[in-house]
mmCIF file with all atom_site columns, C-alpha atoms in Angstrom:
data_model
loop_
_atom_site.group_PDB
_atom_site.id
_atom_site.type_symbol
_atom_site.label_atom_id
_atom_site.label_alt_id
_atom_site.label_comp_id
_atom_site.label_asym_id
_atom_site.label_entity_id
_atom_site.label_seq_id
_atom_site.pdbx_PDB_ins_code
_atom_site.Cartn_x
_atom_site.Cartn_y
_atom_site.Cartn_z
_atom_site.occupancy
_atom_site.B_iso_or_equiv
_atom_site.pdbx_formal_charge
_atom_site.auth_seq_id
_atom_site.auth_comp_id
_atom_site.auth_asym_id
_atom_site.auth_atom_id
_atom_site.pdbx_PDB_model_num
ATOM 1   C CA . UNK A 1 1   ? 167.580 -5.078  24.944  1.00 0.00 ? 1   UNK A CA 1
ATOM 2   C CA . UNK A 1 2   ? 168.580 -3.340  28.378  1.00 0.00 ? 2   UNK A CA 1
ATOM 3   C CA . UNK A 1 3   ? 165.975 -0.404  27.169  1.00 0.00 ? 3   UNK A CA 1
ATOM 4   C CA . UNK A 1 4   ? 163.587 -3.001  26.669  1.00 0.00 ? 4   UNK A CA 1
ATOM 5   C CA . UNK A 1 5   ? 163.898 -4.450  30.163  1.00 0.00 ? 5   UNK A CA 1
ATOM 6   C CA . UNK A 1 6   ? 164.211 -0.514  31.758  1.00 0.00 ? 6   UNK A CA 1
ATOM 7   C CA . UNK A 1 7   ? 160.485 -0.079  30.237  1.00 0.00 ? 7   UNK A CA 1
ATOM 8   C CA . UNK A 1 8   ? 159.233 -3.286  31.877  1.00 0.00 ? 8   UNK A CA 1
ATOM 9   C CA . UNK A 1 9   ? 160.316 -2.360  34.754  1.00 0.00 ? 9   UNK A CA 1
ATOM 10  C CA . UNK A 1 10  ? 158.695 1.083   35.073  1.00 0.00 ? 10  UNK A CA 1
ATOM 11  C CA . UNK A 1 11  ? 155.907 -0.647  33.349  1.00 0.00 ? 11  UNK A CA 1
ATOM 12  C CA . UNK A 1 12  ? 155.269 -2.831  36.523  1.00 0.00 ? 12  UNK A CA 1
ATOM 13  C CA . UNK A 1 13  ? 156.356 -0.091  39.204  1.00 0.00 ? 13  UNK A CA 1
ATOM 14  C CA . UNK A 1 14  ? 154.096 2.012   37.631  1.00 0.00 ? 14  UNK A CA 1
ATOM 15  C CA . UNK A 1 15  ? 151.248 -0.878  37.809  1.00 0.00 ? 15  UNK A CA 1
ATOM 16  C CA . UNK A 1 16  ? 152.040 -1.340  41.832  1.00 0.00 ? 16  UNK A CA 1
ATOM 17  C CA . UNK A 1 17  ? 151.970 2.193   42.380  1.00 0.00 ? 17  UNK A CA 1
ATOM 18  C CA . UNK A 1 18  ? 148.369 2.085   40.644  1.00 0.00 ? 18  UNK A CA 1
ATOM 19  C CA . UNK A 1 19  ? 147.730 -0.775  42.837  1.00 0.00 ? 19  UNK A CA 1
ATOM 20  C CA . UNK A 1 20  ? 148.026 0.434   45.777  1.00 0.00 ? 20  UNK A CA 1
ATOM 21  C CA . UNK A 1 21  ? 146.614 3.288   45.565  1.00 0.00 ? 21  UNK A CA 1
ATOM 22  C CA . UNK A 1 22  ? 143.473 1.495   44.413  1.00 0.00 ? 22  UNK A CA 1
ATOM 23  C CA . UNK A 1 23  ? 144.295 -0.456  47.898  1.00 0.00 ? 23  UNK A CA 1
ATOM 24  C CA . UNK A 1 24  ? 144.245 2.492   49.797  1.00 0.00 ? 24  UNK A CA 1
ATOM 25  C CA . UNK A 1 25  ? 140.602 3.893   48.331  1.00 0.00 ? 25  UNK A CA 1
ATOM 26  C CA . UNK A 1 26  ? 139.163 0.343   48.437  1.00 0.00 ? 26  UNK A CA 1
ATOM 27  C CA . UNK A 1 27  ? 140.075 0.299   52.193  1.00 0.00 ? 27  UNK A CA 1
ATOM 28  C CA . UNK A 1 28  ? 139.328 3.602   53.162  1.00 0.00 ? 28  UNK A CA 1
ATOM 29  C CA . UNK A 1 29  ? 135.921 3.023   51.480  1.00 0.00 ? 29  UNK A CA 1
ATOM 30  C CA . UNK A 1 30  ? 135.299 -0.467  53.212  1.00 0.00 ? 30  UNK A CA 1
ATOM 31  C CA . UNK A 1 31  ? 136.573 1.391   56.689  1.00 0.00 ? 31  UNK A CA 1
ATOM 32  C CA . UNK A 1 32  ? 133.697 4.213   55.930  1.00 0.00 ? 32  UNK A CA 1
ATOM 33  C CA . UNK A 1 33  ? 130.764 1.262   55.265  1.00 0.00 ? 33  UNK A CA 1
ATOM 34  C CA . UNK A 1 34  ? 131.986 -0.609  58.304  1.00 0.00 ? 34  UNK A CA 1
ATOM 35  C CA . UNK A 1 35  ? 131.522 2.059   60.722  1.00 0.00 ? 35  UNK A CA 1
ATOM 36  C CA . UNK A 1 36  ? 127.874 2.916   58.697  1.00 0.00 ? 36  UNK A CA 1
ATOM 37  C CA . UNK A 1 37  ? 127.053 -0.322  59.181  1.00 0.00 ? 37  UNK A CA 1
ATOM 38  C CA . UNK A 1 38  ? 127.947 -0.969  62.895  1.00 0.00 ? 38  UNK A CA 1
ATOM 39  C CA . UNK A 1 39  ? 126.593 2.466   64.006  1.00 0.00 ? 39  UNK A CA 1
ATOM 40  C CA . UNK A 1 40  ? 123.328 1.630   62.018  1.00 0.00 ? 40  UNK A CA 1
ATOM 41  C CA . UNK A 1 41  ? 120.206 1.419   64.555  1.00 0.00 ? 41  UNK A CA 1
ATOM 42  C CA . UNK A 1 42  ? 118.875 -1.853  63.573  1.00 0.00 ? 42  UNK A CA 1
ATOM 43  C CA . UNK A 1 43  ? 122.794 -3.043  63.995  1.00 0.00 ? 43  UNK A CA 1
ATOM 44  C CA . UNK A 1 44  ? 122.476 -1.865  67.018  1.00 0.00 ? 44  UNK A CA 1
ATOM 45  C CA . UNK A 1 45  ? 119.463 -2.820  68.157  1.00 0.00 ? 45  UNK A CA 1
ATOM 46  C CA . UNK A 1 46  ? 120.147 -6.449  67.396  1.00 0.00 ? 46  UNK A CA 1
ATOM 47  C CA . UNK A 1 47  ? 123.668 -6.310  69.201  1.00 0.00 ? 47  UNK A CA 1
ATOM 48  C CA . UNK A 1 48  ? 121.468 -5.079  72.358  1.00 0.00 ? 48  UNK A CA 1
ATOM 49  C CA . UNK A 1 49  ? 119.093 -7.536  72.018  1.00 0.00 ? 49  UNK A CA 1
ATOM 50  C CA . UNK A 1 50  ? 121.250 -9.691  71.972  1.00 0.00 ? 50  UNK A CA 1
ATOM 51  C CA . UNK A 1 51  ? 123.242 -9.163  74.851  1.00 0.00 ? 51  UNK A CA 1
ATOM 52  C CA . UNK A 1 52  ? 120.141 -9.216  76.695  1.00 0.00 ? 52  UNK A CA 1
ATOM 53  C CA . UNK A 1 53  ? 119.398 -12.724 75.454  1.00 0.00 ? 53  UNK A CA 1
ATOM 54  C CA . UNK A 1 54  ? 122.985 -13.972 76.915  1.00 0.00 ? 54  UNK A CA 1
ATOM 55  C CA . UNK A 1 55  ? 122.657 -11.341 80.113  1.00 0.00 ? 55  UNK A CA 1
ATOM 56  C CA . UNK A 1 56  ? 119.467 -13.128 80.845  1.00 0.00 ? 56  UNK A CA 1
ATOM 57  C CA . UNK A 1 57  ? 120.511 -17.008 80.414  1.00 0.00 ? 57  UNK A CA 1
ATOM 58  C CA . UNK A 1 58  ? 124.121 -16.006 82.039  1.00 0.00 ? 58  UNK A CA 1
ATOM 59  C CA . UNK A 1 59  ? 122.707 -14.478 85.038  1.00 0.00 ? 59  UNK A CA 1
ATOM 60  C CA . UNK A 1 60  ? 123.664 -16.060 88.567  1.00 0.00 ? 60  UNK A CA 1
ATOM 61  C CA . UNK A 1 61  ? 120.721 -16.839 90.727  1.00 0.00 ? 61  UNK A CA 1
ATOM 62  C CA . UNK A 1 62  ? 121.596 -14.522 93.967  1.00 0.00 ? 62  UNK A CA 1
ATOM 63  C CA . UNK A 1 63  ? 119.621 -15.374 97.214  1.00 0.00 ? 63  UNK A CA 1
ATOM 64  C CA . UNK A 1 64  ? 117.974 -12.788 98.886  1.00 0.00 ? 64  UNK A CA 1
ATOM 65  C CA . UNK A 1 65  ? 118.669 -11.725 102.211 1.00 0.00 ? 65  UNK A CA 1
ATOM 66  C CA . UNK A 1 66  ? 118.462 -13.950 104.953 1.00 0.00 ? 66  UNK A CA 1
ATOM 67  C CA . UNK A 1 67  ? 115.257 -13.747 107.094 1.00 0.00 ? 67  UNK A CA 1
ATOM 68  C CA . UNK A 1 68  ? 115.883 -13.598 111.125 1.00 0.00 ? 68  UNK A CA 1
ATOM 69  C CA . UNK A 1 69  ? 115.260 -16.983 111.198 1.00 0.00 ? 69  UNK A CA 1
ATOM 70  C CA . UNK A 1 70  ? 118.219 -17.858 109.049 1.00 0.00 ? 70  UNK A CA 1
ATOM 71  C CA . UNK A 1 71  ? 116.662 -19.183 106.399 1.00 0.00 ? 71  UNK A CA 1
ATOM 72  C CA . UNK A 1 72  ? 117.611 -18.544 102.432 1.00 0.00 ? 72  UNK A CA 1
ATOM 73  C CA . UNK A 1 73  ? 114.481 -17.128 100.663 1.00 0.00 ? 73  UNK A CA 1
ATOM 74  C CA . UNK A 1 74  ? 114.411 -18.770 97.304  1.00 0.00 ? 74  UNK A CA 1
ATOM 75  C CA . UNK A 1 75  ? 115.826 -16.657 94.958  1.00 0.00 ? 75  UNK A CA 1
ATOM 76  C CA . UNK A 1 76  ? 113.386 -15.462 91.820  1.00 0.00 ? 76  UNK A CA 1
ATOM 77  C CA . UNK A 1 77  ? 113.711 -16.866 88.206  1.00 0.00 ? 77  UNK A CA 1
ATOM 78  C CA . UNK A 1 78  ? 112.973 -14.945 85.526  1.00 0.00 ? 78  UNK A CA 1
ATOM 79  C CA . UNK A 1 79  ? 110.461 -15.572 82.782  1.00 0.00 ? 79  UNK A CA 1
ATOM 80  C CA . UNK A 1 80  ? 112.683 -16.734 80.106  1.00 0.00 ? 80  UNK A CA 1
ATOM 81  C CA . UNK A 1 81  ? 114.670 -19.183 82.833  1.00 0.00 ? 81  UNK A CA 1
ATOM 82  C CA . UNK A 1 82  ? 111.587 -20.763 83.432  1.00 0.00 ? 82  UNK A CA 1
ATOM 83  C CA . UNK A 1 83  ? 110.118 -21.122 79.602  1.00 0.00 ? 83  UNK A CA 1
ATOM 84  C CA . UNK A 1 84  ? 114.020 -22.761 79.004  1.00 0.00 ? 84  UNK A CA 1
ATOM 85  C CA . UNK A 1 85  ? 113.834 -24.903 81.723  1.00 0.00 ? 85  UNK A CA 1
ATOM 86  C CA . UNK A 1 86  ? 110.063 -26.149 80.741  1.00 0.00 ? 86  UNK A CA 1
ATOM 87  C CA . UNK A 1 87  ? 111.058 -26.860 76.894  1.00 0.00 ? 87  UNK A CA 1
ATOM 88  C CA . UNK A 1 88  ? 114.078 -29.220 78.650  1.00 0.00 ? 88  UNK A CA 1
ATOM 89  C CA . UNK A 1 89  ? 111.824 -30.836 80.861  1.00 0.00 ? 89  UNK A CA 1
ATOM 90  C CA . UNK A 1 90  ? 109.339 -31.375 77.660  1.00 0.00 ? 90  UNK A CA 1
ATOM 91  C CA . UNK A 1 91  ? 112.129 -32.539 75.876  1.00 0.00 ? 91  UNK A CA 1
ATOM 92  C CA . UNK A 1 92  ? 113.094 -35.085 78.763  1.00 0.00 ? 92  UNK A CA 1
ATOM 93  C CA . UNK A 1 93  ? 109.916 -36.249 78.805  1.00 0.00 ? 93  UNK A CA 1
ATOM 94  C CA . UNK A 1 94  ? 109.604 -36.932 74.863  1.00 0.00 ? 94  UNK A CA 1
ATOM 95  C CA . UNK A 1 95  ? 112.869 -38.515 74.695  1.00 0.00 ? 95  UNK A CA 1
ATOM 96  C CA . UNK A 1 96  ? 112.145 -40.592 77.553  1.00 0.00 ? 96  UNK A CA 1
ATOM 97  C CA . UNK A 1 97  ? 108.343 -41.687 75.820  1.00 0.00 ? 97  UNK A CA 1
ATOM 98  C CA . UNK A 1 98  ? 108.938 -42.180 72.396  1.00 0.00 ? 98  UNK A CA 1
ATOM 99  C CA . UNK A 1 99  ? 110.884 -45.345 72.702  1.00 0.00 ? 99  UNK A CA 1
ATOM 100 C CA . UNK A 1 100 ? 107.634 -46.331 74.789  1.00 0.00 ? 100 UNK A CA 1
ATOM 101 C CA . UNK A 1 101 ? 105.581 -45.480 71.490  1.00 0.00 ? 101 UNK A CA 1
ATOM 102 C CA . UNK A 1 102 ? 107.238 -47.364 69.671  1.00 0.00 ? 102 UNK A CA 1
ATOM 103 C CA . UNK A 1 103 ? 107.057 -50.013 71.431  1.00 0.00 ? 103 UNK A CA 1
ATOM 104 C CA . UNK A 1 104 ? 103.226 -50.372 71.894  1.00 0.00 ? 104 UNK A CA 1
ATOM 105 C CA . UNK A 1 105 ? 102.530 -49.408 68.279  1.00 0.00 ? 105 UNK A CA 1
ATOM 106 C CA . UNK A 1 106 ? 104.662 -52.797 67.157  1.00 0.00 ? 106 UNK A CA 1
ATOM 107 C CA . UNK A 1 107 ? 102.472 -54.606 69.714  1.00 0.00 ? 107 UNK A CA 1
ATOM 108 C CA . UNK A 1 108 ? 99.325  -53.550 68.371  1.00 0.00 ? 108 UNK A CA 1
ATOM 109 C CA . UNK A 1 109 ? 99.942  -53.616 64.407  1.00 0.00 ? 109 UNK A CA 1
ATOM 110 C CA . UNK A 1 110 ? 96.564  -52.361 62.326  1.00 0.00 ? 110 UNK A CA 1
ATOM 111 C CA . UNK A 1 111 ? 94.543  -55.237 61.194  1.00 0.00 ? 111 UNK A CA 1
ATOM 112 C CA . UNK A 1 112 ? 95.557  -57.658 64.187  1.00 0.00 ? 112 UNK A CA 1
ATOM 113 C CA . UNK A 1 113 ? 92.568  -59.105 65.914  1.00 0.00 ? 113 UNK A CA 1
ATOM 114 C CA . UNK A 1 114 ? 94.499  -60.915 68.543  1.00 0.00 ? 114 UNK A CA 1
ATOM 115 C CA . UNK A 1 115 ? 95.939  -59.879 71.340  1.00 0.00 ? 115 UNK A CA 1
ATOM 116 C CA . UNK A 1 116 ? 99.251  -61.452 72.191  1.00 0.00 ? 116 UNK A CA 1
ATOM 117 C CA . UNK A 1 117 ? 99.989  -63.202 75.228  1.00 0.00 ? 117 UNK A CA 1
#
C-alpha cells in the first residue's frame, strides 16, 4: 500500500514538472508573438495614428502673440476641430427639429382635406 501511494506521488510530481515546463515554452512563445506583433508596422502605424487622432482633439487652443495694441489674435482651429464642432452643431440642430417634425406631420395626416382650426 505505502509503495502504491510512493508511485502516485512521483506520478503527479512528475506530471507538474511536465507542466511547467510546458508553462515555461507556452510563455516564452506567447512573449516572442507579443513583441512580433507590437513591433509589426501596421501595429504601429495604427498606434500612431492614433495618437494623432487624440493629439489633435486634446490639443489646447494657445493665443498668439499679442499685437501692440493689446489685443488677443484669435487663435487657429484645425481642420478636424472644426468638422467635430460642425457634426455637433448638426446634431443640435436635428435634435432640436425633429420634435418639430413630428409635430406638423400629426397636423397634416395624408388623406385630410381640412385644415384644422
Amino acid at each position: 500500500m505505502s509503495r502504491s501511494l510512493k508511485h502516485r506521488i512521483r506520478d503527479a510530481e512528475a506530471q507538474l514538472l511536465n507542466r511547467q515546463r510546458k508553462i515555461d515554452t507556452r510563455s516564452a512563445t506567447l512573449i516572442r508573438d507579443i513583441r512580433l506583433q507590437i513591433t509589426a508596422p501596421s501595429t504601429l502605424l495604427l498606434a500612431g495614428g492614433i495618437g494623432f487622432i487624440i493629439g489633435e482633439l486634446t490639443k489646447r487652443q494657445d493665443l498668439k502673440c499679442r499685437d501692440t495694441t493689446d489685443k488677443p489674435v484669435a487663435a487657429e482651429t484645425s481642420p478636424l476641430k472644426t468638422a467635430l464642432s460642425l457634426m455637433g452643431s448638426m446634431r443640435t440642430l436635428y435634435t432640436a427639429l425633429l420634435p418639430l417634425a413630428w409635430i406638423i406631420k400629426s397636423y397634416h395626416q395624408p388623406g385630410e382635406t381640412k385644415s384644422r382650426e
